[in-house]
mmCIF file of C-alpha atoms and ligand atoms in Angstrom:
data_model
loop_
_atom_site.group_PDB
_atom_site.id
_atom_site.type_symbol
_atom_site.label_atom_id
_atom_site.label_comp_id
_atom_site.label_asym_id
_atom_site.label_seq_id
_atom_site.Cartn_x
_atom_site.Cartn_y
_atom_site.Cartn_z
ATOM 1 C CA UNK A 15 39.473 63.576 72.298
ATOM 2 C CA UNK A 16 37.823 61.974 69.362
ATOM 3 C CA UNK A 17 37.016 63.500 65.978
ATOM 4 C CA UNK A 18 36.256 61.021 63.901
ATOM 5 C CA UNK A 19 33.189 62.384 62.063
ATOM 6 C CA UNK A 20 32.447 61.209 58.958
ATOM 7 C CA UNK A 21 29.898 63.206 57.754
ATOM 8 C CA UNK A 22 32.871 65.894 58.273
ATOM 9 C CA UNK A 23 34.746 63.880 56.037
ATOM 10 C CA UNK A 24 34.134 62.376 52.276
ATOM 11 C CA UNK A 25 31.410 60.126 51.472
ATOM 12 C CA UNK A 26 33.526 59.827 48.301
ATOM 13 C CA UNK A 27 35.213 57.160 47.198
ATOM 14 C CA UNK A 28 39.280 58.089 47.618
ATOM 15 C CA UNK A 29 41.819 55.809 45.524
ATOM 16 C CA UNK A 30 44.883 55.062 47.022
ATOM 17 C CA UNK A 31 46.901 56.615 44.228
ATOM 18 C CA UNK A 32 45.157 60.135 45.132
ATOM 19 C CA UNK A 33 45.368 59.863 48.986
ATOM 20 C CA UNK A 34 49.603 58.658 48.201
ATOM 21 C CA UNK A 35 49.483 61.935 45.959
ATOM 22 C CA UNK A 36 47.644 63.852 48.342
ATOM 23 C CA UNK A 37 49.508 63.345 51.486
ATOM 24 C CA UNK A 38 53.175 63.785 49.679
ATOM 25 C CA UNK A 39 52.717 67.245 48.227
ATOM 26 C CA UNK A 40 53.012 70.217 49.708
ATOM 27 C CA UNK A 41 49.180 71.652 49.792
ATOM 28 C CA UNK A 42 48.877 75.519 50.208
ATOM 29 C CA UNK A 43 45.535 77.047 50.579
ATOM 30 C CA UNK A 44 45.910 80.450 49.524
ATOM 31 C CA UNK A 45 43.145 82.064 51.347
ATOM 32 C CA UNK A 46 41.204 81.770 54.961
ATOM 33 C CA UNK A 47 39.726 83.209 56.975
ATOM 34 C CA UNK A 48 40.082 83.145 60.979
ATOM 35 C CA UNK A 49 37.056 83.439 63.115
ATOM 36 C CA UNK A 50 36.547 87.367 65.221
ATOM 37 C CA UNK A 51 35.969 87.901 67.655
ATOM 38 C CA UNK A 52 39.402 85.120 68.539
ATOM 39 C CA UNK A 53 37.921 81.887 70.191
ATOM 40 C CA UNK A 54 41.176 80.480 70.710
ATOM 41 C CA UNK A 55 39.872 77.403 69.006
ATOM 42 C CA UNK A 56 42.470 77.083 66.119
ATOM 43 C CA UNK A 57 44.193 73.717 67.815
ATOM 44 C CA UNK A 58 40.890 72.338 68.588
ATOM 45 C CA UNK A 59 38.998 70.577 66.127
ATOM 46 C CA UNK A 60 35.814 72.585 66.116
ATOM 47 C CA UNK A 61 32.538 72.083 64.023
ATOM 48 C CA UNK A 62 32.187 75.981 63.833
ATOM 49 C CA UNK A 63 35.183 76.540 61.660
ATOM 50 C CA UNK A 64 35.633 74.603 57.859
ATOM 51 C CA UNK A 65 39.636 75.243 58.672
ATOM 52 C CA UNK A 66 41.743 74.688 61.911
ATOM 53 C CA UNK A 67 44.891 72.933 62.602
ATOM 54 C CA UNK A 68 43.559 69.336 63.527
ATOM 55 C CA UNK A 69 41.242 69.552 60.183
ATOM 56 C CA UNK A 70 44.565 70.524 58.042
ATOM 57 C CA UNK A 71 46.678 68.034 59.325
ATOM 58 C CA UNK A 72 43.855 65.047 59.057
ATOM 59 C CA UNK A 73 43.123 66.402 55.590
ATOM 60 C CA UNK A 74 46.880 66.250 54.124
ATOM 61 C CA UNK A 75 47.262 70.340 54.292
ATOM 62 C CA UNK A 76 50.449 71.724 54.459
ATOM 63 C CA UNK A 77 50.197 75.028 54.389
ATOM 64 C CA UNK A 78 47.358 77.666 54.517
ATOM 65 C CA UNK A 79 47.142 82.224 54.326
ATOM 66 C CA UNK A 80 45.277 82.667 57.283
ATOM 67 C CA UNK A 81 43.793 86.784 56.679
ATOM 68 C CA UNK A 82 43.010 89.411 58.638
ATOM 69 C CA UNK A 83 39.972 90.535 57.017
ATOM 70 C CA UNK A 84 38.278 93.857 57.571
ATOM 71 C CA UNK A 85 35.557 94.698 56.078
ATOM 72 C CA UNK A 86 35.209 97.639 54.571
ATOM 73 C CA UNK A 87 33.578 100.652 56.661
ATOM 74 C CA UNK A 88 33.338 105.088 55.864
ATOM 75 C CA UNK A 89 36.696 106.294 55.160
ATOM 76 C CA UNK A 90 36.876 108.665 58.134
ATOM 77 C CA UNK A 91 40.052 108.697 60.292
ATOM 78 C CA UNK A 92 37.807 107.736 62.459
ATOM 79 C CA UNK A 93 36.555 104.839 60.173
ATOM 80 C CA UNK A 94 40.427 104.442 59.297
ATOM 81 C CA UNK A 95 41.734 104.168 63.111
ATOM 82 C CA UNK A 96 39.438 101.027 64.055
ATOM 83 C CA UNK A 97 40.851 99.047 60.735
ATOM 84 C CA UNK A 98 44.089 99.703 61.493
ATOM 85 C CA UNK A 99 43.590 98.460 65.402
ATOM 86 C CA UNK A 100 41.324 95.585 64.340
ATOM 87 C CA UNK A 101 43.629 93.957 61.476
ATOM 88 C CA UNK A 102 46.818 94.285 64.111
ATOM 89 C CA UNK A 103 45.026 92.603 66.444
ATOM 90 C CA UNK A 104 44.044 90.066 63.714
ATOM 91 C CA UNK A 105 47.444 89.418 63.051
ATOM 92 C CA UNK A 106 48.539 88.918 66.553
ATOM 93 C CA UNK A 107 46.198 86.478 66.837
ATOM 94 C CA UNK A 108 46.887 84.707 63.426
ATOM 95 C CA UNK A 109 51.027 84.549 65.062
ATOM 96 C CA UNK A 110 49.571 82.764 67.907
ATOM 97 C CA UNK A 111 48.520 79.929 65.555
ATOM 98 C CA UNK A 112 51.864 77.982 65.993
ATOM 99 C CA UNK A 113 53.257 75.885 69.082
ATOM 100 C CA UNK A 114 52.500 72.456 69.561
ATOM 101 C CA UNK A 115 49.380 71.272 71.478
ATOM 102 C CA UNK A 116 46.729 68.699 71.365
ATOM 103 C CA UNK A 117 49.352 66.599 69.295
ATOM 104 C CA UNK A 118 50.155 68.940 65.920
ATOM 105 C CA UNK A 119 52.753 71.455 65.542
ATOM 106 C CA UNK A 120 52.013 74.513 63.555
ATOM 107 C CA UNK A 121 54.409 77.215 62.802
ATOM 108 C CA UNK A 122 53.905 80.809 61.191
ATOM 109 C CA UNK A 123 56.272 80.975 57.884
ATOM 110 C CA UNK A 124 56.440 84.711 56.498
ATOM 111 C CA UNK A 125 58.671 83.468 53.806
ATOM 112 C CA UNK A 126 59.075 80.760 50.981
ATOM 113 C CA UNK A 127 62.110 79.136 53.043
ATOM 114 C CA UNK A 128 60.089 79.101 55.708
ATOM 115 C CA UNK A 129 57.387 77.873 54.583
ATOM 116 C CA UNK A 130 59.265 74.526 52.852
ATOM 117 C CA UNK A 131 61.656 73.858 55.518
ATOM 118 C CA UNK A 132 58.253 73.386 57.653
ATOM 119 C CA UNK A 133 57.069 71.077 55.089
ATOM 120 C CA UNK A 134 59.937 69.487 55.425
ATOM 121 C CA UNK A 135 60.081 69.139 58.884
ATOM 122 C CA UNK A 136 56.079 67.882 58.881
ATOM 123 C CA UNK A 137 55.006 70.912 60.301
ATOM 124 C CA UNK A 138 51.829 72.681 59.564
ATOM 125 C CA UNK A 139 52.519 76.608 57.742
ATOM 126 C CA UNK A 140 50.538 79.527 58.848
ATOM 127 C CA UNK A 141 51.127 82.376 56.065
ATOM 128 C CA UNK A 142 49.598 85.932 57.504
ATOM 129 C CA UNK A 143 47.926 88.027 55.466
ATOM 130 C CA UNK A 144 45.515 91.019 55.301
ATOM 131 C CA UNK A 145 42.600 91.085 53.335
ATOM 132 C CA UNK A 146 41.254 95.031 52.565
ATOM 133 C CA UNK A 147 43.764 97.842 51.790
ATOM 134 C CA UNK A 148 41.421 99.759 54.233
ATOM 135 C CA UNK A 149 43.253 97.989 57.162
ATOM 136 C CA UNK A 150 46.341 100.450 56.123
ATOM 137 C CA UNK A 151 43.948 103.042 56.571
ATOM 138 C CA UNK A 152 45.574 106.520 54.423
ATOM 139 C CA UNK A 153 48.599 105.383 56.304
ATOM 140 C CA UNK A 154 51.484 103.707 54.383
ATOM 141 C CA UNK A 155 53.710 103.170 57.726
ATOM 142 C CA UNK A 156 50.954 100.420 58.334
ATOM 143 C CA UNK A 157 52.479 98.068 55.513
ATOM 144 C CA UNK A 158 55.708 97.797 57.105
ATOM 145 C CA UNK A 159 53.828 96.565 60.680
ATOM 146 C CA UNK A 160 51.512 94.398 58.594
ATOM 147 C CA UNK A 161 54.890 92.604 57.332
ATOM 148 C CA UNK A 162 56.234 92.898 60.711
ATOM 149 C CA UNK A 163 53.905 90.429 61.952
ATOM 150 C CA UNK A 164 54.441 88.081 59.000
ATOM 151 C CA UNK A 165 51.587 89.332 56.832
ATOM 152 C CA UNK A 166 52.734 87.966 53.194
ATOM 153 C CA UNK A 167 49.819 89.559 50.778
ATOM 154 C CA UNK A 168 48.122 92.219 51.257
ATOM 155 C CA UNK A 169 44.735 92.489 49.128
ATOM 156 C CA UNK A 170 43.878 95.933 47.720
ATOM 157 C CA UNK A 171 40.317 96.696 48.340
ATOM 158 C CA UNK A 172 37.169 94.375 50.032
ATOM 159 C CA UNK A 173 33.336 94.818 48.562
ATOM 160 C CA UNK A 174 33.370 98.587 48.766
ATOM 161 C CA UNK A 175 35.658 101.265 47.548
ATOM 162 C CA UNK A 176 38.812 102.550 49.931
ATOM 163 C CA UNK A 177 41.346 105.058 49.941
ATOM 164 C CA UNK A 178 43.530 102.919 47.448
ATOM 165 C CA UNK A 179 41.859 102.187 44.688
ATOM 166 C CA UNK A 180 38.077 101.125 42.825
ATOM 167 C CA UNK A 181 36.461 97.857 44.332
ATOM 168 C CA UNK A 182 34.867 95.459 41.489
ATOM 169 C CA UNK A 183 31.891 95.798 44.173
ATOM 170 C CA UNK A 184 30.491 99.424 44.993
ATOM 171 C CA UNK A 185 28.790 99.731 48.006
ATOM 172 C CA UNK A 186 26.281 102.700 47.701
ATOM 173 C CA UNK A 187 25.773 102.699 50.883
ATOM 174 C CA UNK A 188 28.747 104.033 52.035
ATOM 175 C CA UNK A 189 28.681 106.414 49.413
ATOM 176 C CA UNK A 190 30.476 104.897 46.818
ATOM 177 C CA UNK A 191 29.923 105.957 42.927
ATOM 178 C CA UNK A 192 30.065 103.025 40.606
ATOM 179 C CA UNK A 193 34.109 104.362 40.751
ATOM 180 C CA UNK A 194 36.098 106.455 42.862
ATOM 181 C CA UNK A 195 38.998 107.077 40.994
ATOM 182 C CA UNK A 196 38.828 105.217 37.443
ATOM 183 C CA UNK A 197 40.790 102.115 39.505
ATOM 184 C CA UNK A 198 43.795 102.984 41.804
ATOM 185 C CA UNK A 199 44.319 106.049 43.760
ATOM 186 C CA UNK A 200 47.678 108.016 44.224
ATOM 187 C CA UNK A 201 47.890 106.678 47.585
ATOM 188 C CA UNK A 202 46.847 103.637 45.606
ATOM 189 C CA UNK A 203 49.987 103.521 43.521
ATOM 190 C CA UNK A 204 52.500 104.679 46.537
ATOM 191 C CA UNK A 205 50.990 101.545 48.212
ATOM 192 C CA UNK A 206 51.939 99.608 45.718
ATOM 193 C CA UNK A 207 55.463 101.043 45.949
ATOM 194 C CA UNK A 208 55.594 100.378 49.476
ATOM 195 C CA UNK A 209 53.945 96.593 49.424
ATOM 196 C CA UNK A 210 56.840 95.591 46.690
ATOM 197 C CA UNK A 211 59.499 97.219 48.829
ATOM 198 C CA UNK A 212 58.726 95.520 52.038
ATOM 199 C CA UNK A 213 57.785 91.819 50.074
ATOM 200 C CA UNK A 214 54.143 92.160 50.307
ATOM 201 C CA UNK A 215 52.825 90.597 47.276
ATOM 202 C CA UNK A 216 49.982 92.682 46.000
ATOM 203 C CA UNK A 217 46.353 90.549 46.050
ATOM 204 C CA UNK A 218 43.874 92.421 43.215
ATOM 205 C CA UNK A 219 40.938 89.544 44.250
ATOM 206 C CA UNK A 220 37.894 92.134 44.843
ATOM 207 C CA UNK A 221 39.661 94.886 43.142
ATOM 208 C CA UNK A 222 37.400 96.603 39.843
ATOM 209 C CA UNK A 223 38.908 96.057 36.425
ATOM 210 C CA UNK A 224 40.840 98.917 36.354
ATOM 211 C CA UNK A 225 41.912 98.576 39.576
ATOM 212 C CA UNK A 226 43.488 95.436 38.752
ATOM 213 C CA UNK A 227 44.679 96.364 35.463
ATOM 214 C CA UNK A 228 46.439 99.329 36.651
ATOM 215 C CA UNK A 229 47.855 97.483 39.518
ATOM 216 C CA UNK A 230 49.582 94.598 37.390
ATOM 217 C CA UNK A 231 51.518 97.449 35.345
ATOM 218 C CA UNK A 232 52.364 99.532 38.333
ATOM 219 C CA UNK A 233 53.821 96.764 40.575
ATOM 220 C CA UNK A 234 57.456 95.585 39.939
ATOM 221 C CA UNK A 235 56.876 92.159 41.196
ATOM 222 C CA UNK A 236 54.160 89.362 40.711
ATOM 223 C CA UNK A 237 50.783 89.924 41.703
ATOM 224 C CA UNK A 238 48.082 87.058 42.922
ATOM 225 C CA UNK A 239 44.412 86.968 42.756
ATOM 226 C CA UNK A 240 44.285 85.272 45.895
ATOM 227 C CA UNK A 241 40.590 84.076 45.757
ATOM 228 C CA UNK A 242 39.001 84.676 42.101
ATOM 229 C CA UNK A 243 37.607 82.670 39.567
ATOM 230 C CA UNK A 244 36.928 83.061 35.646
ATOM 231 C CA UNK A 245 34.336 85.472 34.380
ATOM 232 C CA UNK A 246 34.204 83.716 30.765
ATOM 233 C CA UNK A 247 32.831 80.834 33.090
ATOM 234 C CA UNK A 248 30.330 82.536 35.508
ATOM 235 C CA UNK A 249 29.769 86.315 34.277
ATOM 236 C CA UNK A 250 30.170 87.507 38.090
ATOM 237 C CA UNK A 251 32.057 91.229 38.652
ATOM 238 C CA UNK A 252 34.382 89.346 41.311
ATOM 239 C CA UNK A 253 35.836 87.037 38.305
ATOM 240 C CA UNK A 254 38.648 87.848 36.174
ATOM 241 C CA UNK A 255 37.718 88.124 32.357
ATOM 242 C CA UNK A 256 40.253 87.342 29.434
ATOM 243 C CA UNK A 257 41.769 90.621 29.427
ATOM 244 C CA UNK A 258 42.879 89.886 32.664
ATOM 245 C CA UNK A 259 44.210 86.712 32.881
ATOM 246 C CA UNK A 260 46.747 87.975 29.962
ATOM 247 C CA UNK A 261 47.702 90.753 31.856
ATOM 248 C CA UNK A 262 48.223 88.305 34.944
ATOM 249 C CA UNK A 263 50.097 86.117 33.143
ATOM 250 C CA UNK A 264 52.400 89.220 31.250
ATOM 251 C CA UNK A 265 53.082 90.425 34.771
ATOM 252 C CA UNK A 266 54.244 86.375 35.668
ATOM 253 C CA UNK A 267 51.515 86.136 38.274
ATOM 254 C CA UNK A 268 49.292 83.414 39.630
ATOM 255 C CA UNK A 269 44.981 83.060 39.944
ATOM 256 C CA UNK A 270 44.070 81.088 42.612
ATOM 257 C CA UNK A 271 40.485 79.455 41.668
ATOM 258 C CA UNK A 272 38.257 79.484 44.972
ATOM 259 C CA UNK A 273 35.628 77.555 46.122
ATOM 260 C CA UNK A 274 33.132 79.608 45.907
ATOM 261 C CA UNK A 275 29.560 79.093 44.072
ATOM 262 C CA UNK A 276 28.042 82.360 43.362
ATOM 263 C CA UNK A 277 31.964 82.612 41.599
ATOM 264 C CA UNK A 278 32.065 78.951 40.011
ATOM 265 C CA UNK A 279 28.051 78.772 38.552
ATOM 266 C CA UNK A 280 25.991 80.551 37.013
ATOM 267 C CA UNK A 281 22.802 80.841 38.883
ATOM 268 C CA UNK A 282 20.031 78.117 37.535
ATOM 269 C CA UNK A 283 16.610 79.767 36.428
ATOM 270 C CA UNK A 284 15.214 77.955 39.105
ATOM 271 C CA UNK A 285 16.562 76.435 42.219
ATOM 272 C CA UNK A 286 19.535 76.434 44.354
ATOM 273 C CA UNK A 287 22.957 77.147 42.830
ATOM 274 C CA UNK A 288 25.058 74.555 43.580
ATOM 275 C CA UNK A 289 28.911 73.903 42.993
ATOM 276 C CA UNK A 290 31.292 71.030 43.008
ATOM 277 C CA UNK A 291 34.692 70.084 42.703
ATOM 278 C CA UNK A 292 34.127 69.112 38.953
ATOM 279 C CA UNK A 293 33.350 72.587 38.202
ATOM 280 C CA UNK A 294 36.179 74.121 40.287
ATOM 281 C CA UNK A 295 38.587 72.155 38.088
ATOM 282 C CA UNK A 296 36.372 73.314 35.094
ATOM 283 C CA UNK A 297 38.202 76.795 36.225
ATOM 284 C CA UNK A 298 41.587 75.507 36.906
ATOM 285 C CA UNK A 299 40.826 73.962 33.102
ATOM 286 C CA UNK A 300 39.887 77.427 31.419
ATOM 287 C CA UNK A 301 43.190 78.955 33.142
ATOM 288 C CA UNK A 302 45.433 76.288 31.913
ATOM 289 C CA UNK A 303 44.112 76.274 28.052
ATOM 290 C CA UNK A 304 44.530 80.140 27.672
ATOM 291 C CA UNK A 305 47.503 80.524 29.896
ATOM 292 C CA UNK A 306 48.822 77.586 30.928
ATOM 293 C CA UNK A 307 49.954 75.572 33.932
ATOM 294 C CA UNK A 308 52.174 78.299 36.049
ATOM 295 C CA UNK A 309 49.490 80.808 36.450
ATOM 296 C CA UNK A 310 46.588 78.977 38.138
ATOM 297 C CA UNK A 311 46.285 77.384 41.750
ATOM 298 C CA UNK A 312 44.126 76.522 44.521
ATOM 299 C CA UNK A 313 41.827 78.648 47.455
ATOM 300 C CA UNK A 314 39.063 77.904 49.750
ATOM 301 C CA UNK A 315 37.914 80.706 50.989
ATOM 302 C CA UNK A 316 36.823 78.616 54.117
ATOM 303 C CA UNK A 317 35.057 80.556 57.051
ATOM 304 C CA UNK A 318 35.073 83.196 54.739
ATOM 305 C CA UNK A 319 31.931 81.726 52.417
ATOM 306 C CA UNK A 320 33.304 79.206 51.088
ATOM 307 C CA UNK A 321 32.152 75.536 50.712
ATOM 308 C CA UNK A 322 31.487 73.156 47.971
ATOM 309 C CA UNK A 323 29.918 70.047 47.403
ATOM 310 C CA UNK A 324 33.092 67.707 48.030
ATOM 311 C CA UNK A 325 35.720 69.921 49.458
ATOM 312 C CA UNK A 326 33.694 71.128 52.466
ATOM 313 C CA UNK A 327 36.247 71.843 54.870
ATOM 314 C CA UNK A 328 39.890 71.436 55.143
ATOM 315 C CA UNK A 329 39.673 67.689 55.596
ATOM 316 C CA UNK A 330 38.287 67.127 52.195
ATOM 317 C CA UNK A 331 41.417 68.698 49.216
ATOM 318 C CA UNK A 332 41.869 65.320 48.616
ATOM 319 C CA UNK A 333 38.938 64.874 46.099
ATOM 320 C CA UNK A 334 40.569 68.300 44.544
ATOM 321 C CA UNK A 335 44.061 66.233 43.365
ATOM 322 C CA UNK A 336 41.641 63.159 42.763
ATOM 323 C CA UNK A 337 39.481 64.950 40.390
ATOM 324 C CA UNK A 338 42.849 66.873 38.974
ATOM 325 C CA UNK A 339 44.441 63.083 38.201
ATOM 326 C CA UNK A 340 41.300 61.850 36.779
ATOM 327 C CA UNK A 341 41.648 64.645 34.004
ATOM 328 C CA UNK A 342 44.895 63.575 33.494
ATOM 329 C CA UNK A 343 47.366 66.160 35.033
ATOM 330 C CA UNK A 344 50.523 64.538 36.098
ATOM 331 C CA UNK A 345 51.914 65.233 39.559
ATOM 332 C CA UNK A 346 54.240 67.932 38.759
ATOM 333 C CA UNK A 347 51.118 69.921 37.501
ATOM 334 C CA UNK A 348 49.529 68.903 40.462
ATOM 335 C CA UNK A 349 51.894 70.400 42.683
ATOM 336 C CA UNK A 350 52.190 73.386 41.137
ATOM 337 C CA UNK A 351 48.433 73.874 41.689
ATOM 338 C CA UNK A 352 48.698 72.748 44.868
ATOM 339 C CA UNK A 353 51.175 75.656 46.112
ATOM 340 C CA UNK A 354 53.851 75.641 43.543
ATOM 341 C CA UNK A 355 52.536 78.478 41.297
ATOM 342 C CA UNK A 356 51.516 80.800 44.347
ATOM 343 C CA UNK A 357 55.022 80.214 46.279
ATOM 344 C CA UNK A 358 56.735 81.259 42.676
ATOM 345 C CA UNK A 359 55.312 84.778 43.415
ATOM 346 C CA UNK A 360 56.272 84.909 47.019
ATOM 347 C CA UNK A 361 59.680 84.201 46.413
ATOM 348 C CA UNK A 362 59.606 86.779 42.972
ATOM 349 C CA UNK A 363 58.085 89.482 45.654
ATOM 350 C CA UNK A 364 61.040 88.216 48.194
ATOM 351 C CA UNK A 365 63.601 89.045 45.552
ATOM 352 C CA UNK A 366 62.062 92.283 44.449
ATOM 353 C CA UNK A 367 62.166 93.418 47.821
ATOM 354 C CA UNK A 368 65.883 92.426 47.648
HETATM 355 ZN ZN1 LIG B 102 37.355 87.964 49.969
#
């Protein structure tokens, strides 16, 4: 099979020195999503998807969450029962992402151990995880079979409000006031009691402000924003402002900046918005100045939305560390973009969970 495309990969100039960096460091992309219906496709290298295993392994990734991602729908048991079905069926399908075929070797990692000793062995990590608290339904039994199947994060709400807590998003449409519940529910906050027992690190991307607020001081272990960018940058509802990002921080967690343009640009008075990597690092910048190199890293948000100009698809992170070296971060920063920061709160949820 060939798959040597190039207008798949950069018409950017790569140095050597970034492609050397590139290729040593362990790479963790903390948030994709899989195709559903399942096309089986996640071996083959597939123009339909911006992320499968051939496009990680040609583009230096090590790792990547792969989500289960429901969107959200009434809250009905009715509503309720088809979440719960769909995201373990998601997740069956995500744990079928390992093996070795057409010449790669993936494996599924649930842990951080896991998920270096695969780096190590030059193995590609799939990290589960489930994107909507509404996959859980009003049922809390459901976190323990998310982790079960390796799920790793489990993010609060979608566009929309659920059982659990206040989207930053209302959906009027399925009813929702501008807020539910003033941010998290009481099932909200026994979730959250449940997700640090079991390891699940709690993701507040999507959630309202006061969702998020509320969830940083009820959880006992680091929390992620697994796909969020700064509001003091683009003045979008999704972002985190300043408030937040010091409550992240006082709570030791991690934002991981994602590559998303409605998130990274404000829209121009005329014209298309556009994005590039320059102004994704302009994000990883603001993070770093107010709160400093452990609390900011790295997401695409491929086949989820999104796409910018120079990091496409998964072939492509290597303009991301080429762009981070040109403004003058040194390769231990680098790394801890690249993964380091985010597998700091796995392993603080790991030893939580005890
Ligand atoms: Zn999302």
């Amino acid at each position: 099979m060939t798959h040597s495309s190039s207008a798949q990969e950069s018409q950017f100039p790569v140095s050597a020195a970034a492609q050397a960096l590139h290729t040593k460091l362990l790479t963790l992309d903390s948030h994709i999503d899989i195709p559903w219906p399942d096309q089986k496709d996640a071996f083959d290298d597939t123009p339909a998807r911006r992320v499968d295993l051939p496009k990680m392994q040609r583009g230096g990734m090590s790792a990547g969450c792969f989500v289960a991602y429901i969107g959200q729908g009434p809250t009905t048991d009715a509503g309720h029962a088809e979440a719960q079905s769909q995201c373990l069926a998601m997740l069956d399908v995500i744990n079928q992402m390992q093996g070795t075929r057409n010449g790669l070797t993936a494996r599924v990692c649930s842990t951080v151990q896991e998920i270096l000793t695969a780096h190590a062995d030059g193995v590609l990590a799939v990290i589960p995880a489930v994107e909507n608290g509404y996959a859980m339904g009003d049922d809390l039994a459901l976190l323990a079979q998310f982790r079960a199947k390796g799920a790793r994060y489990v993010t609060l709400t979608h566009n929309g409000h659920n059982v659990l807590a206040d989207a930053a998003v209302h959906r009027p449409s399925l009813g929702d006031k501008p807020e539910n519940y003033g941010g998290l529910s009481a099932l909200g906050r026994d979730a959250i009691a449940e997700m640090n027992r079991l390891g699940l690190v709690l993701d507040v991307s999507h959630a309202s402000k006061k969702s998020m607020l509320q969830a940083v001081a009820a959880s006992r272990a680091p929390i992620v924003a697994s796909h969020s960018c700064v509001r003091t940058l683009c003045d979008h509802p999704r972002n985190l402002d300043d408030e937040q990002l010091d409550a992240l921080k006082a709570g030791n967690g991690v934002i991981q900046i994602t590559a998303m343009p409605a998130f990274l640009k404000p829209k121009p008075d005329e014209g298309k918005r556009t994005a590039n990597v320059a102004d994704f690092v302009d994000h990883i910048d603001y993070v770093v100045k107010r709160l400093g190199v452990p609390y900011v890293g790295i997401s695409s948000d491929f086949d989820g939305g999104g796409a910018i100009e120079g990091w496409e698809n998964a072939t492509q992170g290597v303009h991301l560390t080429q762009e981070l070296m040109r403004r003058g971060y040194d390769e231990s920063e680098i790394a801890a973009f690249w993964g380091g920061n985010f597998l700091r709160v796995l392993k603080a949820a790991e030893d939580v969970a005890g």
